[in-house]
Tab-separated table of C-alpha atoms in Angstrom:
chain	number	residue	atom	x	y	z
A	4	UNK	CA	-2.942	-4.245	-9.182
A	5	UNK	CA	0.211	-5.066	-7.405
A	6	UNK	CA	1.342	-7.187	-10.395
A	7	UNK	CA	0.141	-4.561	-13.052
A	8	UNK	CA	2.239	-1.636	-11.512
A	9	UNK	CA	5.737	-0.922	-12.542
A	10	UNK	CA	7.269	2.151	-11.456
A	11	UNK	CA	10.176	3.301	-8.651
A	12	UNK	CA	7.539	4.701	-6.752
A	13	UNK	CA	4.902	2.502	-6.937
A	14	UNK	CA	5.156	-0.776	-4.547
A	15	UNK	CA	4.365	-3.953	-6.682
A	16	UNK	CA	4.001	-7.574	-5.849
A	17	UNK	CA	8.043	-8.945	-6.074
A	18	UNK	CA	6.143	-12.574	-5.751
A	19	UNK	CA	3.108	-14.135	-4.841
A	20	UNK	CA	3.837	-16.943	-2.947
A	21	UNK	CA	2.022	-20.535	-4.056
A	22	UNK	CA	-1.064	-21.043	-2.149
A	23	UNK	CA	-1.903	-24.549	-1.652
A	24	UNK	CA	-4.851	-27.293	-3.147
A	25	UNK	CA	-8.001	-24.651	-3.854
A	26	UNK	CA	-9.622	-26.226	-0.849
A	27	UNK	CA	-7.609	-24.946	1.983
A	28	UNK	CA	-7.049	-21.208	-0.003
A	29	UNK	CA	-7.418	-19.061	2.688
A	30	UNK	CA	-4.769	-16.580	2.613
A	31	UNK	CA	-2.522	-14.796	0.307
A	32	UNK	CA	1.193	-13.951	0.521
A	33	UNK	CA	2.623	-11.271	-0.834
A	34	UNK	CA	6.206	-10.674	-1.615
A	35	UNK	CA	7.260	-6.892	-1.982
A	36	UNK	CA	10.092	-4.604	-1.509
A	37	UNK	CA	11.453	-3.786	2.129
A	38	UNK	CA	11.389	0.165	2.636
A	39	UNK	CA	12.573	0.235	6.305
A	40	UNK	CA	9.806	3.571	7.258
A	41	UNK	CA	7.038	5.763	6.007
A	42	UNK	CA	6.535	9.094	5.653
A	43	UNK	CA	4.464	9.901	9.126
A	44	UNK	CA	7.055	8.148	10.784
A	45	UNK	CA	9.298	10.707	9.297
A	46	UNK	CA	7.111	13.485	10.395
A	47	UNK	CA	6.390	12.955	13.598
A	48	UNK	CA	10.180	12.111	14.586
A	49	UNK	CA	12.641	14.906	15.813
A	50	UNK	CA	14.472	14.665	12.319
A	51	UNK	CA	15.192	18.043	10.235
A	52	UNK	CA	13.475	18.248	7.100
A	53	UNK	CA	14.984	20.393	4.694
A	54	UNK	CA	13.356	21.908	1.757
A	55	UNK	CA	15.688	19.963	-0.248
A	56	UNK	CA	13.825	16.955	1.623
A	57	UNK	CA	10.072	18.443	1.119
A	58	UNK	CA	10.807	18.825	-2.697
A	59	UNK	CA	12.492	15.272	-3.319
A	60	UNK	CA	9.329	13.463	-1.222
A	61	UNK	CA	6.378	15.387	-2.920
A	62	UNK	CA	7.844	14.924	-6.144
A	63	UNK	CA	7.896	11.308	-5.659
A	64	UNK	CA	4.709	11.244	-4.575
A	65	UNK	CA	3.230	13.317	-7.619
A	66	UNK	CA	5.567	10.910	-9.963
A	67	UNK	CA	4.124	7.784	-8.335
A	68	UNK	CA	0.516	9.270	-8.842
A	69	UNK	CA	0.787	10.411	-12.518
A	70	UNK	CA	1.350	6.716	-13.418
A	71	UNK	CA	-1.525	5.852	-11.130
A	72	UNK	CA	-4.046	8.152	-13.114
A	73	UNK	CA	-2.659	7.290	-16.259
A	74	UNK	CA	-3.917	3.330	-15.172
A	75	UNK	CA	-6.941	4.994	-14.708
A	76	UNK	CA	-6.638	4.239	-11.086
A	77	UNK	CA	-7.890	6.218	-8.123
A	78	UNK	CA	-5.319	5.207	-5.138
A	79	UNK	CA	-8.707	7.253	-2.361
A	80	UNK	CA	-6.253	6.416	0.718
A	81	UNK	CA	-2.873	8.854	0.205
A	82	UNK	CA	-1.577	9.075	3.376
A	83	UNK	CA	1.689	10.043	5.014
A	84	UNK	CA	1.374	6.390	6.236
A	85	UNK	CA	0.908	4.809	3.369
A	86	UNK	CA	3.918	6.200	1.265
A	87	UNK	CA	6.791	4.078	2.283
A	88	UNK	CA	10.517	5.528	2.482
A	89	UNK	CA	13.698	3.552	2.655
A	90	UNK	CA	16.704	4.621	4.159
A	91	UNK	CA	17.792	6.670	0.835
A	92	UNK	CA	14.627	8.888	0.788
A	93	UNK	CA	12.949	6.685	-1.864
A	94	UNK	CA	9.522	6.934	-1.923
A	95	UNK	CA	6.903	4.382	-2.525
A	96	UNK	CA	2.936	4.683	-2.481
A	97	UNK	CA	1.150	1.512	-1.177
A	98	UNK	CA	-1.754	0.163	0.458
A	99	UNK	CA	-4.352	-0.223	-2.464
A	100	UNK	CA	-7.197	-1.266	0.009
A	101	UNK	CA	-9.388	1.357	-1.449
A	102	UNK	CA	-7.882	1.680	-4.761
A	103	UNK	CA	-10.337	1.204	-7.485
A	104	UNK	CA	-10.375	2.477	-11.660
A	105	UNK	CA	-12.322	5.519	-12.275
A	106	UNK	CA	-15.456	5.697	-13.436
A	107	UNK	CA	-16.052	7.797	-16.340
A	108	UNK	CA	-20.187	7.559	-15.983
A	109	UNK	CA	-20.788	10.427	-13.846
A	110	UNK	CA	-24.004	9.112	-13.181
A	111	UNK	CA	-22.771	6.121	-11.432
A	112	UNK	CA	-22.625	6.250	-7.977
A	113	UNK	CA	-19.215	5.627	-5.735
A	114	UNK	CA	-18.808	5.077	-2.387
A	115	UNK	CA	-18.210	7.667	0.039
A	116	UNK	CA	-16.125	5.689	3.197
A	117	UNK	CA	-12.841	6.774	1.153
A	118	UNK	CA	-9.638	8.653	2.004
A	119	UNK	CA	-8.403	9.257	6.122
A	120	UNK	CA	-10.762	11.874	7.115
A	121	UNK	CA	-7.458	14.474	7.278
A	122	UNK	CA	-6.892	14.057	3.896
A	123	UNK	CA	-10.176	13.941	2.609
A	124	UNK	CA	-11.232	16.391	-0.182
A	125	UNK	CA	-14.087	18.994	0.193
A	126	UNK	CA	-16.287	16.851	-2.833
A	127	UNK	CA	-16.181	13.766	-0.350
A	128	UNK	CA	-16.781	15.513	2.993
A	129	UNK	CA	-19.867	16.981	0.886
A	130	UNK	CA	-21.290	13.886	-0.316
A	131	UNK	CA	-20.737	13.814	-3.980
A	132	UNK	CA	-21.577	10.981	-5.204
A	133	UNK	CA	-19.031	10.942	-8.353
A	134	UNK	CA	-15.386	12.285	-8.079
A	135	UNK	CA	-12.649	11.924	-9.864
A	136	UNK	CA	-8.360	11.429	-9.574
A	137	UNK	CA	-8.877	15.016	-8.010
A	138	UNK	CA	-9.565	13.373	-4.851
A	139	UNK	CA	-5.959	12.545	-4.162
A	140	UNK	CA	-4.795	15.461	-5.085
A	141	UNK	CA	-6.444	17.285	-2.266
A	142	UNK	CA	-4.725	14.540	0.000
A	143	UNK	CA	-1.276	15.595	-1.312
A	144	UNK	CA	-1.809	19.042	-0.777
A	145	UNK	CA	-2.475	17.913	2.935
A	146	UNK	CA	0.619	16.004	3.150
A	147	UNK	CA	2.362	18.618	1.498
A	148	UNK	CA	1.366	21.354	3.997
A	149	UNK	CA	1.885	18.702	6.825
A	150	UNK	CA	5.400	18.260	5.428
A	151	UNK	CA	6.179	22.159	6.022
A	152	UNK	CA	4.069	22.714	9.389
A	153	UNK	CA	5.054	19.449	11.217
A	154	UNK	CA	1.872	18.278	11.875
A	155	UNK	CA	-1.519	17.317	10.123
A	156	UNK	CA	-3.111	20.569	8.427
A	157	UNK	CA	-7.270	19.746	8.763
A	158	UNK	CA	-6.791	17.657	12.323
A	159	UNK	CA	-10.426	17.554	13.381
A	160	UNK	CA	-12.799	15.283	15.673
A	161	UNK	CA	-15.205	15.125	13.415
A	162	UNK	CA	-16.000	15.249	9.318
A	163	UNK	CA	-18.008	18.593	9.688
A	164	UNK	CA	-15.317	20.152	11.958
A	165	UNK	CA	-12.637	19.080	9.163
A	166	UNK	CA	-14.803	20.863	6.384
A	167	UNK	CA	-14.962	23.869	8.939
A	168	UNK	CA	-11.315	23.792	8.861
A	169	UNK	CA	-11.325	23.676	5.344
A	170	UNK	CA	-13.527	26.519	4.886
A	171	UNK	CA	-11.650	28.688	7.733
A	172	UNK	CA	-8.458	28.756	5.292
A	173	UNK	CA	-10.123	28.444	1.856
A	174	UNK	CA	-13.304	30.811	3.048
A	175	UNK	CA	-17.079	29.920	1.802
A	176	UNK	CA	-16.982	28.545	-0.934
A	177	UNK	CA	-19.355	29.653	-4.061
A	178	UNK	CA	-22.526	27.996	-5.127
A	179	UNK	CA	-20.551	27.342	-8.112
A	180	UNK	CA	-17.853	25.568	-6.175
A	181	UNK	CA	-20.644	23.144	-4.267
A	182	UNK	CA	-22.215	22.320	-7.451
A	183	UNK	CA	-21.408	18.526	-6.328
A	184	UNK	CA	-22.605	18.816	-2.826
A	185	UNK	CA	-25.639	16.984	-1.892
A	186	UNK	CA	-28.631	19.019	-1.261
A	187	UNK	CA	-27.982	18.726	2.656
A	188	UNK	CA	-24.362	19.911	2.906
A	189	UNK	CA	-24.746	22.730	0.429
A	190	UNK	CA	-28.073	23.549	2.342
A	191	UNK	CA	-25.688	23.539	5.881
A	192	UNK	CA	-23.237	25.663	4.185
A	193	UNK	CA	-25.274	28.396	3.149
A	194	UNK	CA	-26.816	28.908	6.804
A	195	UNK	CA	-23.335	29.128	8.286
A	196	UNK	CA	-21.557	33.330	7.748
A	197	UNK	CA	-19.721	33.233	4.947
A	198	UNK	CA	-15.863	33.277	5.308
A	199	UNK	CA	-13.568	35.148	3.817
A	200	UNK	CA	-10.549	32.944	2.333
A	201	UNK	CA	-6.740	33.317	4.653
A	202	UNK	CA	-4.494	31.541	2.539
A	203	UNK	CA	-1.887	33.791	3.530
A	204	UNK	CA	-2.024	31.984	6.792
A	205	UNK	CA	0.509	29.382	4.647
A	206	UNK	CA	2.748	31.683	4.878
A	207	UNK	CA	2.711	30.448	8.814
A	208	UNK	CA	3.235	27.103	7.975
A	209	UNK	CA	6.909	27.439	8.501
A	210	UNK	CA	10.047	29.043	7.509
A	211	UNK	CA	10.131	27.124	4.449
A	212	UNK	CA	7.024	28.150	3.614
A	213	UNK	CA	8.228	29.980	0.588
A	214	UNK	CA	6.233	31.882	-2.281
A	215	UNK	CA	6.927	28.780	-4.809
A	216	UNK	CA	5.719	26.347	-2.264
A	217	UNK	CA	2.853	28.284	-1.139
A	218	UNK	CA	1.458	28.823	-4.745
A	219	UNK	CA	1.851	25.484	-4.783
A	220	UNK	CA	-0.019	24.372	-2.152
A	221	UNK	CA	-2.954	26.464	-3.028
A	222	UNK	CA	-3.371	24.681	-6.936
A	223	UNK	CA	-3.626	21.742	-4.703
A	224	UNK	CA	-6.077	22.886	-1.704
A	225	UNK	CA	-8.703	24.499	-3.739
A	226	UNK	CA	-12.261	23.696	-3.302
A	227	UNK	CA	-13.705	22.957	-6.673
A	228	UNK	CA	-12.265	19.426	-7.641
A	229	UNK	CA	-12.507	20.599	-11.656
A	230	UNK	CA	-10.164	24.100	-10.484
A	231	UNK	CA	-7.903	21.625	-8.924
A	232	UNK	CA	-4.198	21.103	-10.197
A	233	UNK	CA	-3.816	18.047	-12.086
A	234	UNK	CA	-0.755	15.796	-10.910
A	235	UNK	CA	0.871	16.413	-14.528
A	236	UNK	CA	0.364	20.029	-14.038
A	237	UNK	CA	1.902	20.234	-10.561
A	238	UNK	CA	4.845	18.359	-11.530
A	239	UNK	CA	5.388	21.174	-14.052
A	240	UNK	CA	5.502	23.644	-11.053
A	241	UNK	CA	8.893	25.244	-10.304
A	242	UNK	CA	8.943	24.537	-7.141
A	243	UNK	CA	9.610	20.797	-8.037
A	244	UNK	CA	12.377	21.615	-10.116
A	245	UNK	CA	15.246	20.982	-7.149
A	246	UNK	CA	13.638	17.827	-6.115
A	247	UNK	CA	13.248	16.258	-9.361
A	248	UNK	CA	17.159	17.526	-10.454
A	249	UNK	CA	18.346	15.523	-6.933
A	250	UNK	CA	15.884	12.488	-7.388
A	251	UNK	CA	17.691	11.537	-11.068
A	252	UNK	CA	20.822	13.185	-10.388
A	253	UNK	CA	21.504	10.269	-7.292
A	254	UNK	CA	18.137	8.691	-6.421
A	255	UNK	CA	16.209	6.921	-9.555
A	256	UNK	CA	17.208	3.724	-11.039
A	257	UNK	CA	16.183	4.888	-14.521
A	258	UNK	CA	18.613	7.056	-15.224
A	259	UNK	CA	22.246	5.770	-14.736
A	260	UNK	CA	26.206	6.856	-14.803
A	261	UNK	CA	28.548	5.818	-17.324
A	262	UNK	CA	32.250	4.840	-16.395
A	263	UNK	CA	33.570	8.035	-17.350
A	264	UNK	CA	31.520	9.710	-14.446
A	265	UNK	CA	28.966	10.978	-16.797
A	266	UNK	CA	25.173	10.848	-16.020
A	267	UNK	CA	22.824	9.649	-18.841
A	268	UNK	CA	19.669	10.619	-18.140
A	269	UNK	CA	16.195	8.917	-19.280
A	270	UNK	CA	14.059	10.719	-21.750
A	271	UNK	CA	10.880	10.289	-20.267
A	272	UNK	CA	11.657	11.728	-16.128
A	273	UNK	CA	7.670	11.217	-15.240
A	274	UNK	CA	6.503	8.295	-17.559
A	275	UNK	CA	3.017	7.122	-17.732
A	276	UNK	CA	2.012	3.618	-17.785
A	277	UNK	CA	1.382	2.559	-21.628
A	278	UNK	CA	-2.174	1.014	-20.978
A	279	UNK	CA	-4.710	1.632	-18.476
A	280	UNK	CA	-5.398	-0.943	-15.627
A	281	UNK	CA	-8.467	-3.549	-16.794
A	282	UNK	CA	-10.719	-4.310	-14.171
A	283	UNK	CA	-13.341	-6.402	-16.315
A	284	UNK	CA	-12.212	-9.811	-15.210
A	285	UNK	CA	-13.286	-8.546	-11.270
A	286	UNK	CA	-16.426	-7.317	-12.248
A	287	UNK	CA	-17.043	-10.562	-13.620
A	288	UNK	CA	-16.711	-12.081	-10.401
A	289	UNK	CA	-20.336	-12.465	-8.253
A	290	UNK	CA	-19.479	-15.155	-5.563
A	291	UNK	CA	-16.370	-15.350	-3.004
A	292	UNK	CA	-15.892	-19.428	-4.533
A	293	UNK	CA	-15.438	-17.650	-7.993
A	294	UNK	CA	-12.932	-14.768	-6.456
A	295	UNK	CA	-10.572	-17.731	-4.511
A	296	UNK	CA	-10.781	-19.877	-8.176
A	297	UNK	CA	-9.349	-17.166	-9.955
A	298	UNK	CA	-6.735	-15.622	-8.030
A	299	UNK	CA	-5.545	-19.293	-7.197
A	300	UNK	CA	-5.032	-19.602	-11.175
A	301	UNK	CA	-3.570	-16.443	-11.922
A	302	UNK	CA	-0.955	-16.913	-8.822
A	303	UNK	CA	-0.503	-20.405	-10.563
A	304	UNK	CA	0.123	-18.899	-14.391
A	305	UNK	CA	2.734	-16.319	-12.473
A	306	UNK	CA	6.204	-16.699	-14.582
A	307	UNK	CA	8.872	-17.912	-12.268
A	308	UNK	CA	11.782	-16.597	-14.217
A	309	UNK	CA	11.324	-13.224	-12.501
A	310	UNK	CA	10.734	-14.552	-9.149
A	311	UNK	CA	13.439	-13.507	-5.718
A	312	UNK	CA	14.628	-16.767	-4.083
A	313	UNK	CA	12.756	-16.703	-0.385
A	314	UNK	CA	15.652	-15.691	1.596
A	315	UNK	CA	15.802	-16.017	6.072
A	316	UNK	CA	18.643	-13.832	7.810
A	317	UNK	CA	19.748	-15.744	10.404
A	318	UNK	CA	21.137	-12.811	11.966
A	319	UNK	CA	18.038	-10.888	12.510
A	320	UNK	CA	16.727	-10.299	15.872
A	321	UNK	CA	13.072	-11.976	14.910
A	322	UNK	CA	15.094	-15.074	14.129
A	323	UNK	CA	17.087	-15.314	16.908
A	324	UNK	CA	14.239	-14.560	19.289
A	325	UNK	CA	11.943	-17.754	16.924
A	326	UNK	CA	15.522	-19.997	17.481
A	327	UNK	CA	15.479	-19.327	21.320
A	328	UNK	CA	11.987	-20.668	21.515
A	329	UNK	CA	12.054	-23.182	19.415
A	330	UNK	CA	15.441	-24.907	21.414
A	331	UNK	CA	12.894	-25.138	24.341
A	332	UNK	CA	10.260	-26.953	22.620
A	333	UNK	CA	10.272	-31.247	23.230
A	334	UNK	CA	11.919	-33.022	20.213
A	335	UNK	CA	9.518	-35.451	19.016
A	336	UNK	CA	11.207	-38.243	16.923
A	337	UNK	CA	8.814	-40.720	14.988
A	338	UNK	CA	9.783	-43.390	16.747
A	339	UNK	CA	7.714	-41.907	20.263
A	340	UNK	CA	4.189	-42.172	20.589
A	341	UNK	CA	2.100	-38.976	20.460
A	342	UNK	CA	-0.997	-38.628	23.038
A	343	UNK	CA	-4.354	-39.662	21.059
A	344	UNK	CA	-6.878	-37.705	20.706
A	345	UNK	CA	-4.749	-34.292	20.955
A	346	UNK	CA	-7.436	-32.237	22.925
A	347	UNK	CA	-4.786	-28.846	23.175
A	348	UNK	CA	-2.199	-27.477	20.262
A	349	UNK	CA	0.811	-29.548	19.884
A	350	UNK	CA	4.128	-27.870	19.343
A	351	UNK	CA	6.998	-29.668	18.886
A	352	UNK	CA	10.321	-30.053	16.864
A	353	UNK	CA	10.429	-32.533	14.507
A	354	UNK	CA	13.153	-34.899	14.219
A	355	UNK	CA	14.581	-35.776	11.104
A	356	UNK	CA	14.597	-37.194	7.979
A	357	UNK	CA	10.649	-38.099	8.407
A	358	UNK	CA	9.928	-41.642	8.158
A	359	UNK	CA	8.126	-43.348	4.670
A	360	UNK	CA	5.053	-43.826	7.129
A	361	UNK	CA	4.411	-40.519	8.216
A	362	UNK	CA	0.725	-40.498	6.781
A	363	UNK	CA	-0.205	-43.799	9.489
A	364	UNK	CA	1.007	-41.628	12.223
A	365	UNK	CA	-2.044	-41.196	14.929
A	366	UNK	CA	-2.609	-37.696	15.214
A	367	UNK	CA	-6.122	-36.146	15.421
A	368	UNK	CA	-5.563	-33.276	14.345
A	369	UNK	CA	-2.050	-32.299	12.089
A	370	UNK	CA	-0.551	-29.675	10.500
A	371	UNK	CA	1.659	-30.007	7.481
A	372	UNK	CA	3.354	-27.176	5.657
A	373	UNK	CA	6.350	-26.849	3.766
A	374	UNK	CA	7.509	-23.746	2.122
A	375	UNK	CA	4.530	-23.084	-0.328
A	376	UNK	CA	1.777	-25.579	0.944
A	377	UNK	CA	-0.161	-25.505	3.976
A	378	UNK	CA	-3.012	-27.425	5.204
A	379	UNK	CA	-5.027	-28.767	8.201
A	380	UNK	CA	-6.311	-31.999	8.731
A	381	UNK	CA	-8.599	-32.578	11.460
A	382	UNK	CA	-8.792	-36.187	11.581
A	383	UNK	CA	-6.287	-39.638	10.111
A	384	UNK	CA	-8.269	-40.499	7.285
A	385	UNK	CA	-8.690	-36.719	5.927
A	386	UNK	CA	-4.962	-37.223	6.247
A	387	UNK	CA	-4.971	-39.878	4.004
A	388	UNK	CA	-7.317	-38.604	1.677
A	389	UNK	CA	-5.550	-35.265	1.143
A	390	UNK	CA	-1.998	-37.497	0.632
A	391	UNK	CA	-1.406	-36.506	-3.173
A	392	UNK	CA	-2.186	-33.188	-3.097
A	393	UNK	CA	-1.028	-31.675	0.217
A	394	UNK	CA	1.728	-34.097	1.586
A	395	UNK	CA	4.266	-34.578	-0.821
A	396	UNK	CA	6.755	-33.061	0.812
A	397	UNK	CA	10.657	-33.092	0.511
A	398	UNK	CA	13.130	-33.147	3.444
A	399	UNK	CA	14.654	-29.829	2.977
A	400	UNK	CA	11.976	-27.630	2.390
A	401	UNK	CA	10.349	-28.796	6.241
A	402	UNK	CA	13.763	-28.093	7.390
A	403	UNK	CA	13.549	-24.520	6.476
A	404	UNK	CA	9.898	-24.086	7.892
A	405	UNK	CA	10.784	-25.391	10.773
A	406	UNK	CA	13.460	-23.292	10.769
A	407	UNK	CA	12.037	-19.948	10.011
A	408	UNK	CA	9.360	-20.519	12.135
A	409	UNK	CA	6.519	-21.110	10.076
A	410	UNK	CA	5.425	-24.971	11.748
């Protein structure tokens, strides 16, 4: 997914960097773009939010979402955590964990252990066992009233206390309503006294609670997932006008200013993506030999010409910290012996350039990596065997592993 997506405020792979020979694929790298906070951070910190703020985030979190949907993708995990914000207010939605396309068959079951319990919608809490891009609606409506109140909206211990909560500002809902319910949560709502709805408790939220924003709010908190405001149909609301004016007036990258000062605006402000996402190849996949075989070939068949050059600040404080520990470590040149069998992890700085018989060296257990290749080899002649594939490597790329901390 991370290579399919390309939108401002969707995060997408940069690079994947090269994993080494299939046999010692254990781990993936993944290169993306730095966004220095996230939106609980945000929250939770003494910072003033202005409405002007409010407006600019949830529209970028409704713009990120209508290309999601139009992929056919359900993101089941929005979060104020997992919508990264750089240091210009630019928004980002990430963490796919639980990301998965939709499933038209209503008759196919989906799992349940989706979406933070604070942001999960009324259909899930209920046990449905289909639902649809509705569900992260609901979660932005949290957000969104978390956004004007400070702190999270449904905050309970438990997920029946959270649909309490729920019901306490939407009231009981109708049979109607809990037509997707299993038989034992509509059954448990039914005993409980009904509840009037107090949405004009949003009102409360805060002083920027106003009429636009609450009307809002309630298109996204309602209980029936089908009554529910579609993204498209919320990004229509006026109440988005002011933050979608700012975010391409100063914000967006696709829409741009001339050298006369003028602004040139795109035609398409919300674009969709032009296909939907194809899961078919993963469903193909039955065994975790076959998963590792074909995500080491499609990171293989990744184009270079788009790739970012791997770049180490030496200024940062990580660095430094890595440089200060690494001055204390015992230089080993090639020309010392090195205690045989090593019983306990050897960690050393290497002297250089490295010698043509680096592969007779006695080591029982070695580890070689250079800036895309990494393997362990846990005795000499595995060493020797693993020579063409794992060990060709060239003098500067160990110097900048060593370097950055990585050996």
């Amino acid at each position: 997914m991370l290579c399919f997506f390309k939108h401002e405020n969707v995060l997408s792979a940069l690079d994947i960097l090269q994993p080494p020979h299939l046999d010692f694929f254990q781990e993936i790298y993944v290169i993306t773009e730095l966004l220095q906070s996230d939106l609980h951070k945000i929250i939770v910190s003494p910072q003033h939010l202005s409405p002007d703020h409010i407006k600019v985030f949830l529209y970028q979190i409704l713009r990120g979402l209508k290309y999601l949907h139009s992929a056919r993708i359900l993101h089941r995990d929005i979060k104020p955590g997992n919508l990264l914000v750089n240091s210009n207010c630019v928004l980002k939605i990430c963490d796919f964990g639980l990301a998965r396309v939709e499933e038209p068959d209503q008759n196919k079951h989906m799992t349940q252990e989706v979406v933070t319990q604070y942001y999960r919608a009324p259909e899930i809490l209920m046990g449905a066992r289909h639902y649809t891009a509705a569900v992260d609606v609901w979660s932005v409506g949290c957000i969104f009233g978390e956004l004007l109140r400070r702190r999270i909206l449904f905050q309970a211990q438990s997920p029946v206390q959270q649909l309490e909560l729920i019901t306490e500002l939407l009231g009981t809902p109708t049979l109607e309503d809990m037509r997707f319910a299993c038989e034992g949560a509509r059954s448990h709502m039914l005993r409980r006294a009904p509840k009037p709805p107090s949405l004009t408790a949003l009102y409360t939220l805060s002083s920027q609670a106003t009429h636009e924003a609450v009307h809002l709010l309630c298109q996204m908190l309602v209980f029936d997932p089908d009554k529910r405001i579609t993204v498209v149909d919320a990004l229509a609301h006026p109440y988005l006008d002011e933050g979608r004016l700012r975010y391409h007036s100063c914000m967006c990258t696709c829409c741009y200013t001339t050298s006369g000062g003028l602004r040139q605006y795109t035609g398409d402000f919300e674009p969709a993506t032009s296909h939907p996402f194809d899961d078919l190849w993963e469903r193909k996949l039955t065994t975790v030999q076959q998963v590792k075989e074909e995500m080491h070939k499609f990171i293989a068949e990744q184009l270079n010409t788009s790739r970012v050059p791997l770049c180490i600040n030496p200024q940062s404080a990580a660095f430094k910290s890595f440089a200060r520990f690494i001055e204390e470590l015992p230089v080993w040149s090639f020309d010392q012996s090195i205690p045989h069998p090593v019983h306990t992890s050897l960690i050393v700085r290497i002297s250089l350039p490295l010698p043509s018989n680096f592969l007779e060296l006695p080591l029982s257990s070695i580890i070689v990596e250079n800036r895309w290749e990494r393997a362990r080899c846990r005795d000499h002649q595995e060493i020797v065997d693993r020579r063409s594939s794992i060990l060709n490597i060239d003098i500067e790329s160990v110097r900048l592993v060593i370097k950055a901390g990585y050996l």
